[in-house]
């Protein structure tokens, strides 16, 4: 498992409170609120614009795109200049993108619910599908994501789910339910880890109770908290970054995990991944174009370039995340045990996280209460 992947998936899952605060700072909330802003109207773009007169600034997680992307984009798309900035979390990206004035960013990589929040504040340029013919490479399922059906303002880059990663040789029975983590048997006592980021901390309890991962109902969140408080004394620890290493060493026998981080290709072949019977989530990381960009034609050209099979397959091959690009995935050699083989239909069984606006702070409080107990 690469350290790059460790520094990547934590951001996409983290900082629900940061999202709410960042959006609040620019004056709004989610679509469920009565005062949300109207998404921006599309600009008139030139299909044959001279890209040699345009430059691009991109913000993305470190190691999430090929190092040579800027030089290749300049050479092959004839863009004048391409610069990469990095952010370590969605929260950091939101701080950049929602600050007063022009962020200077043309293209941003953010998770789906964060793209939704940006769009609701009128900060995104609608996607001009005619300028991105490689959208045709996407799986049909990638056009039906709940936070942005039809890819109106975002283009999916990677996607996956959350489940139970476990040592098949150290468990007495293979886990099938979130309750196997929430109420671990005696042989797994103090040998279980949980994700600590707010929405993902709550996910197993919410799903085990039959609730939506997007609930904003106080009574449902309270019941989930009760389960998590009862679980805490039986945990090894909360761990968003090193649970894979702990499974490999045998210190942990089960872990709540993002699929791309579960080391199922470990040479010993004894690490497995299961999506519990109560269901799970569907997380998506996206590419968006800022409304403030003065280089929108180049931004569309870059996204179209990334969606080419040769470029997009890099993500699956190098950071072990599935990409929602049928043509790209057909080029990927999937190793034995790899979770890259999970199908789009299976992924769409998961519930996509959406922006909860001010209600996101309820999950921040839940996390704080769990930590303080």
Tab-separated table of C-alpha atoms in Angstrom:
chain	number	residue	atom	x	y	z
A	1	UNK	CA	0.000	0.000	0.000
A	2	UNK	CA	1.427	3.330	-0.975
A	3	UNK	CA	1.640	6.303	1.333
A	4	UNK	CA	0.116	8.312	-1.523
A	5	UNK	CA	-3.116	6.407	-1.131
A	6	UNK	CA	-3.061	6.991	2.605
A	7	UNK	CA	-2.869	10.739	2.158
A	8	UNK	CA	-5.636	10.623	-0.432
A	9	UNK	CA	-8.683	8.760	0.865
A	10	UNK	CA	-8.650	10.434	4.266
A	11	UNK	CA	-9.431	13.778	2.623
A	12	UNK	CA	-12.294	12.535	0.561
A	13	UNK	CA	-14.003	11.143	3.563
A	14	UNK	CA	-13.066	13.786	6.053
A	15	UNK	CA	-14.200	17.153	7.292
A	16	UNK	CA	-17.973	17.238	7.025
A	17	UNK	CA	-17.867	20.079	9.506
A	18	UNK	CA	-15.290	21.851	7.380
A	19	UNK	CA	-17.618	21.527	4.410
A	20	UNK	CA	-20.508	23.059	6.310
A	21	UNK	CA	-18.337	25.875	7.630
A	22	UNK	CA	-16.757	26.602	4.256
A	23	UNK	CA	-20.133	26.728	2.531
A	24	UNK	CA	-21.604	28.812	5.323
A	25	UNK	CA	-18.743	31.267	4.888
A	26	UNK	CA	-19.858	31.931	1.341
A	27	UNK	CA	-23.462	32.227	2.362
A	28	UNK	CA	-25.366	28.997	1.889
A	29	UNK	CA	-26.156	25.400	2.633
A	30	UNK	CA	-27.424	22.300	0.890
A	31	UNK	CA	-30.304	21.835	-1.487
A	32	UNK	CA	-32.401	20.819	1.479
A	33	UNK	CA	-32.178	24.319	2.866
A	34	UNK	CA	-34.622	27.026	1.878
A	35	UNK	CA	-31.992	29.669	1.192
A	36	UNK	CA	-29.580	27.753	-1.076
A	37	UNK	CA	-28.130	29.693	-3.979
A	38	UNK	CA	-29.124	29.051	-7.593
A	39	UNK	CA	-26.518	27.132	-9.620
A	40	UNK	CA	-24.711	29.258	-12.199
A	41	UNK	CA	-25.897	29.510	-15.799
A	42	UNK	CA	-23.574	28.160	-18.482
A	43	UNK	CA	-21.191	30.530	-20.244
A	44	UNK	CA	-20.976	30.651	-24.024
A	45	UNK	CA	-17.795	28.770	-24.904
A	46	UNK	CA	-15.882	28.505	-28.165
A	47	UNK	CA	-15.407	24.929	-29.411
A	48	UNK	CA	-12.391	26.005	-31.487
A	49	UNK	CA	-10.784	28.358	-28.976
A	50	UNK	CA	-7.034	28.891	-29.240
A	51	UNK	CA	-5.802	26.961	-26.197
A	52	UNK	CA	-2.276	28.301	-26.685
A	53	UNK	CA	-3.599	31.527	-25.169
A	54	UNK	CA	-5.014	29.810	-22.088
A	55	UNK	CA	-3.390	28.552	-18.891
A	56	UNK	CA	-4.668	26.146	-16.253
A	57	UNK	CA	-4.322	25.956	-12.482
A	58	UNK	CA	-5.489	22.667	-11.002
A	59	UNK	CA	-5.951	21.679	-7.363
A	60	UNK	CA	-5.823	17.947	-6.644
A	61	UNK	CA	-4.704	15.495	-3.962
A	62	UNK	CA	-0.979	14.787	-4.076
A	63	UNK	CA	-0.199	11.752	-6.205
A	64	UNK	CA	-3.759	11.484	-7.537
A	65	UNK	CA	-2.860	12.212	-11.178
A	66	UNK	CA	0.227	11.293	-13.240
A	67	UNK	CA	3.262	13.464	-12.489
A	68	UNK	CA	3.719	14.073	-16.184
A	69	UNK	CA	0.127	15.288	-16.693
A	70	UNK	CA	1.002	19.028	-16.919
A	71	UNK	CA	3.732	18.506	-19.525
A	72	UNK	CA	1.655	16.044	-21.539
A	73	UNK	CA	-1.356	18.374	-21.488
A	74	UNK	CA	0.784	21.273	-22.693
A	75	UNK	CA	2.342	19.205	-25.459
A	76	UNK	CA	-0.751	17.359	-26.675
A	77	UNK	CA	-3.456	19.953	-26.077
A	78	UNK	CA	-1.258	22.982	-26.908
A	79	UNK	CA	-2.271	24.713	-23.672
A	80	UNK	CA	0.088	27.572	-22.844
A	81	UNK	CA	0.801	26.431	-19.284
A	82	UNK	CA	-0.559	23.915	-16.737
A	83	UNK	CA	0.199	24.241	-13.031
A	84	UNK	CA	-0.703	21.802	-10.250
A	85	UNK	CA	-1.508	22.797	-6.685
A	86	UNK	CA	-2.173	20.108	-4.101
A	87	UNK	CA	-4.632	19.902	-1.236
A	88	UNK	CA	-4.515	17.332	1.529
A	89	UNK	CA	-8.238	17.332	2.363
A	90	UNK	CA	-11.553	18.334	0.856
A	91	UNK	CA	-11.709	20.918	3.615
A	92	UNK	CA	-8.479	22.523	2.398
A	93	UNK	CA	-9.791	22.586	-1.154
A	94	UNK	CA	-13.085	24.137	-0.023
A	95	UNK	CA	-11.223	26.859	1.842
A	96	UNK	CA	-9.403	27.752	-1.385
A	97	UNK	CA	-12.458	27.563	-3.582
A	98	UNK	CA	-14.940	29.443	-1.389
A	99	UNK	CA	-12.655	32.279	-0.269
A	100	UNK	CA	-13.768	35.777	-1.344
A	101	UNK	CA	-12.499	36.822	-4.757
A	102	UNK	CA	-11.034	34.710	-7.534
A	103	UNK	CA	-9.306	31.578	-6.251
A	104	UNK	CA	-7.256	31.387	-9.432
A	105	UNK	CA	-8.235	27.721	-9.735
A	106	UNK	CA	-9.626	26.495	-13.047
A	107	UNK	CA	-10.135	22.769	-12.338
A	108	UNK	CA	-10.630	21.214	-8.899
A	109	UNK	CA	-10.736	17.607	-7.762
A	110	UNK	CA	-13.231	17.228	-4.901
A	111	UNK	CA	-15.559	14.505	-3.623
A	112	UNK	CA	-19.126	14.350	-4.872
A	113	UNK	CA	-20.909	15.972	-1.941
A	114	UNK	CA	-18.396	18.825	-2.010
A	115	UNK	CA	-19.013	19.354	-5.725
A	116	UNK	CA	-22.707	19.495	-4.893
A	117	UNK	CA	-22.101	22.176	-2.274
A	118	UNK	CA	-19.986	24.266	-4.657
A	119	UNK	CA	-22.621	24.032	-7.362
A	120	UNK	CA	-25.405	25.087	-5.020
A	121	UNK	CA	-23.443	28.246	-4.306
A	122	UNK	CA	-23.145	29.085	-7.999
A	123	UNK	CA	-19.374	28.524	-7.973
A	124	UNK	CA	-19.188	25.925	-10.757
A	125	UNK	CA	-19.420	26.198	-14.525
A	126	UNK	CA	-21.929	23.685	-15.904
A	127	UNK	CA	-20.213	20.945	-17.885
A	128	UNK	CA	-20.442	21.541	-21.646
A	129	UNK	CA	-20.839	17.953	-22.805
A	130	UNK	CA	-20.158	18.843	-26.435
A	131	UNK	CA	-16.610	19.838	-25.436
A	132	UNK	CA	-15.938	16.514	-23.674
A	133	UNK	CA	-16.638	13.749	-26.212
A	134	UNK	CA	-14.775	11.264	-24.009
A	135	UNK	CA	-17.717	11.368	-21.606
A	136	UNK	CA	-18.891	8.552	-23.882
A	137	UNK	CA	-16.201	6.376	-22.231
A	138	UNK	CA	-17.996	6.489	-18.871
A	139	UNK	CA	-20.112	3.606	-17.652
A	140	UNK	CA	-23.836	4.401	-17.949
A	141	UNK	CA	-24.022	4.077	-14.165
A	142	UNK	CA	-21.609	7.005	-13.822
A	143	UNK	CA	-24.270	9.320	-15.228
A	144	UNK	CA	-26.779	8.383	-12.511
A	145	UNK	CA	-24.970	9.549	-9.377
A	146	UNK	CA	-27.456	10.956	-6.900
A	147	UNK	CA	-25.589	14.182	-6.162
A	148	UNK	CA	-25.349	15.069	-9.895
A	149	UNK	CA	-27.503	12.998	-12.249
A	150	UNK	CA	-26.457	13.538	-15.836
A	151	UNK	CA	-23.034	14.948	-14.875
A	152	UNK	CA	-24.382	18.473	-15.150
A	153	UNK	CA	-21.606	20.147	-13.151
A	154	UNK	CA	-19.073	17.430	-12.319
A	155	UNK	CA	-17.231	14.566	-14.008
A	156	UNK	CA	-16.442	11.468	-11.907
A	157	UNK	CA	-12.772	10.520	-11.647
A	158	UNK	CA	-12.693	7.610	-9.178
A	159	UNK	CA	-15.306	5.709	-7.175
A	160	UNK	CA	-15.565	2.993	-4.554
A	161	UNK	CA	-17.252	1.772	-1.399
A	162	UNK	CA	-16.678	1.062	2.295
A	163	UNK	CA	-16.793	-2.335	3.985
A	164	UNK	CA	-15.044	-4.729	6.335
A	165	UNK	CA	-11.437	-5.640	5.605
A	166	UNK	CA	-10.400	-8.741	7.538
A	167	UNK	CA	-7.842	-11.510	8.075
A	168	UNK	CA	-9.548	-14.659	6.843
A	169	UNK	CA	-7.026	-16.815	8.724
A	170	UNK	CA	-7.559	-15.051	12.072
A	171	UNK	CA	-11.351	-14.719	12.217
A	172	UNK	CA	-13.423	-17.608	13.560
A	173	UNK	CA	-16.273	-16.676	11.245
A	174	UNK	CA	-16.201	-14.383	8.248
A	175	UNK	CA	-17.916	-11.024	8.834
A	176	UNK	CA	-21.201	-10.442	7.007
A	177	UNK	CA	-22.776	-7.642	9.047
A	178	UNK	CA	-21.787	-4.228	10.399
A	179	UNK	CA	-22.678	-5.713	13.776
A	180	UNK	CA	-19.580	-7.889	13.522
A	181	UNK	CA	-17.629	-4.642	13.987
A	182	UNK	CA	-20.072	-2.857	16.279
A	183	UNK	CA	-20.469	-5.822	18.631
A	184	UNK	CA	-17.258	-7.791	18.129
A	185	UNK	CA	-17.151	-11.363	19.476
A	186	UNK	CA	-14.765	-12.202	22.299
A	187	UNK	CA	-12.066	-13.494	19.930
A	188	UNK	CA	-12.004	-10.082	18.184
A	189	UNK	CA	-12.101	-7.958	21.325
A	190	UNK	CA	-9.528	-5.134	21.067
A	191	UNK	CA	-8.610	-6.346	17.566
A	192	UNK	CA	-11.014	-4.190	15.541
A	193	UNK	CA	-10.429	-0.726	14.045
A	194	UNK	CA	-12.933	1.872	12.864
A	195	UNK	CA	-12.657	4.898	10.605
A	196	UNK	CA	-12.695	8.138	12.585
A	197	UNK	CA	-13.863	10.641	9.972
A	198	UNK	CA	-17.300	11.934	10.790
A	199	UNK	CA	-19.649	10.489	8.177
A	200	UNK	CA	-17.678	7.238	7.959
A	201	UNK	CA	-17.543	6.812	11.728
A	202	UNK	CA	-21.331	6.906	11.758
A	203	UNK	CA	-21.872	4.751	8.649
A	204	UNK	CA	-21.732	1.240	10.209
A	205	UNK	CA	-24.109	2.164	13.029
A	206	UNK	CA	-26.550	3.952	10.736
A	207	UNK	CA	-26.633	1.089	8.255
A	208	UNK	CA	-26.974	-1.547	10.985
A	209	UNK	CA	-30.048	0.329	12.258
A	210	UNK	CA	-31.541	0.582	8.778
A	211	UNK	CA	-31.004	4.334	8.482
A	212	UNK	CA	-29.691	6.427	5.614
A	213	UNK	CA	-26.074	7.586	5.770
A	214	UNK	CA	-27.499	11.001	4.863
A	215	UNK	CA	-29.956	11.203	7.742
A	216	UNK	CA	-30.249	14.511	9.542
A	217	UNK	CA	-32.763	13.202	12.099
A	218	UNK	CA	-31.559	13.810	15.635
A	219	UNK	CA	-33.134	10.644	17.032
A	220	UNK	CA	-31.461	8.430	14.419
A	221	UNK	CA	-28.052	10.014	14.904
A	222	UNK	CA	-28.468	9.623	18.675
A	223	UNK	CA	-29.220	5.897	18.344
A	224	UNK	CA	-26.145	5.494	16.144
A	225	UNK	CA	-24.077	7.295	18.772
A	226	UNK	CA	-25.298	4.922	21.464
A	227	UNK	CA	-24.079	1.946	19.418
A	228	UNK	CA	-20.699	3.575	18.832
A	229	UNK	CA	-20.263	4.457	22.502
A	230	UNK	CA	-20.989	0.846	23.477
A	231	UNK	CA	-18.486	-0.362	20.875
A	232	UNK	CA	-15.596	1.915	21.868
A	233	UNK	CA	-14.208	-0.122	24.827
A	234	UNK	CA	-13.860	-3.147	22.523
A	235	UNK	CA	-11.851	-1.408	19.788
A	236	UNK	CA	-8.138	-1.578	19.117
A	237	UNK	CA	-8.340	2.022	17.923
A	238	UNK	CA	-9.848	4.459	15.436
A	239	UNK	CA	-7.598	4.378	12.392
A	240	UNK	CA	-7.985	6.039	9.004
A	241	UNK	CA	-4.458	5.490	7.753
A	242	UNK	CA	-2.653	2.396	9.052
A	243	UNK	CA	-5.386	-0.225	9.423
A	244	UNK	CA	-4.010	-2.109	6.412
A	245	UNK	CA	-0.619	-2.441	8.078
A	246	UNK	CA	-2.294	-3.590	11.293
A	247	UNK	CA	-4.167	-6.294	9.412
A	248	UNK	CA	-1.002	-7.454	7.668
A	249	UNK	CA	0.830	-7.700	11.009
A	250	UNK	CA	-2.101	-9.451	12.721
A	251	UNK	CA	-2.522	-6.742	15.336
A	252	UNK	CA	-6.036	-6.226	13.925
A	253	UNK	CA	-8.337	-8.929	12.583
A	254	UNK	CA	-11.136	-6.706	11.234
A	255	UNK	CA	-11.290	-3.080	10.129
A	256	UNK	CA	-13.818	-0.690	8.687
A	257	UNK	CA	-12.086	0.212	5.422
A	258	UNK	CA	-12.321	1.958	2.093
A	259	UNK	CA	-12.047	-0.679	-0.609
A	260	UNK	CA	-8.951	0.773	-2.278
A	261	UNK	CA	-7.081	0.598	1.014
A	262	UNK	CA	-7.894	-2.989	1.908
A	263	UNK	CA	-4.668	-4.851	0.975
A	264	UNK	CA	-6.372	-7.849	-0.618
A	265	UNK	CA	-3.439	-8.362	-2.975
A	266	UNK	CA	-1.076	-9.056	-0.060
A	267	UNK	CA	1.128	-11.994	-1.146
A	268	UNK	CA	-0.117	-14.281	1.645
A	269	UNK	CA	-3.654	-14.001	0.240
A	270	UNK	CA	-5.365	-13.978	3.622
A	271	UNK	CA	-6.854	-10.475	3.599
A	272	UNK	CA	-10.403	-10.231	2.316
A	273	UNK	CA	-13.040	-7.526	1.913
A	274	UNK	CA	-16.786	-7.762	2.458
A	275	UNK	CA	-19.648	-5.344	1.974
A	276	UNK	CA	-22.026	-6.036	4.880
A	277	UNK	CA	-25.539	-7.302	4.201
A	278	UNK	CA	-27.076	-4.066	5.517
A	279	UNK	CA	-25.435	-2.177	2.640
A	280	UNK	CA	-22.825	0.554	2.433
A	281	UNK	CA	-21.939	3.735	0.606
A	282	UNK	CA	-20.779	4.820	-2.821
A	283	UNK	CA	-18.045	7.449	-2.675
A	284	UNK	CA	-17.043	9.391	-5.785
A	285	UNK	CA	-14.221	11.853	-6.414
A	286	UNK	CA	-14.921	14.321	-9.181
A	287	UNK	CA	-13.462	16.958	-11.491
A	288	UNK	CA	-15.187	20.354	-11.583
A	289	UNK	CA	-14.609	23.625	-13.423
A	290	UNK	CA	-14.798	26.850	-11.461
A	291	UNK	CA	-17.212	29.528	-12.652
A	292	UNK	CA	-14.478	32.108	-12.061
A	293	UNK	CA	-12.112	30.398	-14.512
A	294	UNK	CA	-11.034	32.500	-17.479
A	295	UNK	CA	-9.803	29.362	-19.254
A	296	UNK	CA	-12.926	27.260	-19.494
A	297	UNK	CA	-12.240	25.841	-22.949
A	298	UNK	CA	-8.824	24.591	-21.797
A	299	UNK	CA	-10.431	23.187	-18.623
A	300	UNK	CA	-12.890	21.156	-20.694
A	301	UNK	CA	-10.086	19.996	-22.977
A	302	UNK	CA	-8.085	18.802	-19.969
A	303	UNK	CA	-10.997	16.808	-18.530
A	304	UNK	CA	-11.610	15.273	-21.947
A	305	UNK	CA	-7.910	14.323	-22.100
A	306	UNK	CA	-8.030	12.738	-18.628
A	307	UNK	CA	-11.034	10.651	-19.722
A	308	UNK	CA	-8.985	9.076	-22.528
A	309	UNK	CA	-8.377	5.399	-21.684
A	310	UNK	CA	-4.589	5.742	-21.668
A	311	UNK	CA	-4.659	8.529	-19.066
A	312	UNK	CA	-7.601	7.515	-16.889
A	313	UNK	CA	-6.413	3.914	-16.512
A	314	UNK	CA	-3.369	5.313	-14.665
A	315	UNK	CA	-5.490	5.893	-11.545
A	316	UNK	CA	-6.613	2.273	-11.348
A	317	UNK	CA	-3.115	0.957	-12.019
A	318	UNK	CA	-1.247	3.293	-9.667
A	319	UNK	CA	-3.540	4.263	-6.780
A	320	UNK	CA	-5.728	1.138	-6.824
A	321	UNK	CA	-9.026	2.981	-7.177
A	322	UNK	CA	-11.653	1.974	-9.671
A	323	UNK	CA	-12.396	4.563	-12.344
A	324	UNK	CA	-15.904	5.013	-13.775
A	325	UNK	CA	-14.490	4.763	-17.289
A	326	UNK	CA	-15.377	1.572	-19.159
A	327	UNK	CA	-12.768	2.069	-21.881
A	328	UNK	CA	-10.041	2.723	-19.278
A	329	UNK	CA	-10.937	-0.236	-17.042
A	330	UNK	CA	-10.823	-2.554	-20.040
A	331	UNK	CA	-7.110	-1.726	-20.301
A	332	UNK	CA	-6.346	-2.543	-16.666
A	333	UNK	CA	-4.876	-5.918	-15.743
A	334	UNK	CA	-6.654	-6.874	-12.528
A	335	UNK	CA	-4.501	-8.885	-10.112
A	336	UNK	CA	-5.859	-11.864	-8.219
A	337	UNK	CA	-7.740	-10.665	-5.162
A	338	UNK	CA	-7.882	-7.061	-6.360
A	339	UNK	CA	-11.023	-5.103	-5.555
A	340	UNK	CA	-10.735	-3.355	-8.906
A	341	UNK	CA	-13.063	-6.087	-10.162
A	342	UNK	CA	-16.085	-4.720	-8.291
A	343	UNK	CA	-18.623	-3.879	-10.995
A	344	UNK	CA	-20.418	-0.549	-11.473
A	345	UNK	CA	-23.731	-2.267	-10.766
A	346	UNK	CA	-22.369	-3.526	-7.451
A	347	UNK	CA	-21.070	-0.063	-6.576
A	348	UNK	CA	-24.423	1.520	-7.285
A	349	UNK	CA	-25.953	-0.705	-4.633
A	350	UNK	CA	-24.224	1.685	-2.234
A	351	UNK	CA	-25.789	4.915	-1.019
A	352	UNK	CA	-24.020	8.045	-2.226
A	353	UNK	CA	-23.150	10.624	0.417
A	354	UNK	CA	-24.692	14.014	-0.297
A	355	UNK	CA	-24.035	17.447	1.116
A	356	UNK	CA	-26.057	17.976	4.298
A	357	UNK	CA	-25.282	21.660	4.641
A	358	UNK	CA	-25.668	22.914	8.227
A	359	UNK	CA	-26.810	19.442	9.339
A	360	UNK	CA	-23.231	18.216	8.757
A	361	UNK	CA	-22.358	19.699	12.134
A	362	UNK	CA	-24.506	17.006	13.761
A	363	UNK	CA	-21.918	14.459	12.628
A	364	UNK	CA	-19.122	16.658	13.941
A	365	UNK	CA	-20.792	16.665	17.344
A	366	UNK	CA	-21.251	12.897	17.198
A	367	UNK	CA	-17.544	12.460	16.497
A	368	UNK	CA	-16.602	14.850	19.301
A	369	UNK	CA	-18.850	13.027	21.747
A	370	UNK	CA	-17.322	9.671	20.817
A	371	UNK	CA	-13.780	11.006	21.181
A	372	UNK	CA	-14.547	12.628	24.536
A	373	UNK	CA	-16.170	9.534	26.062
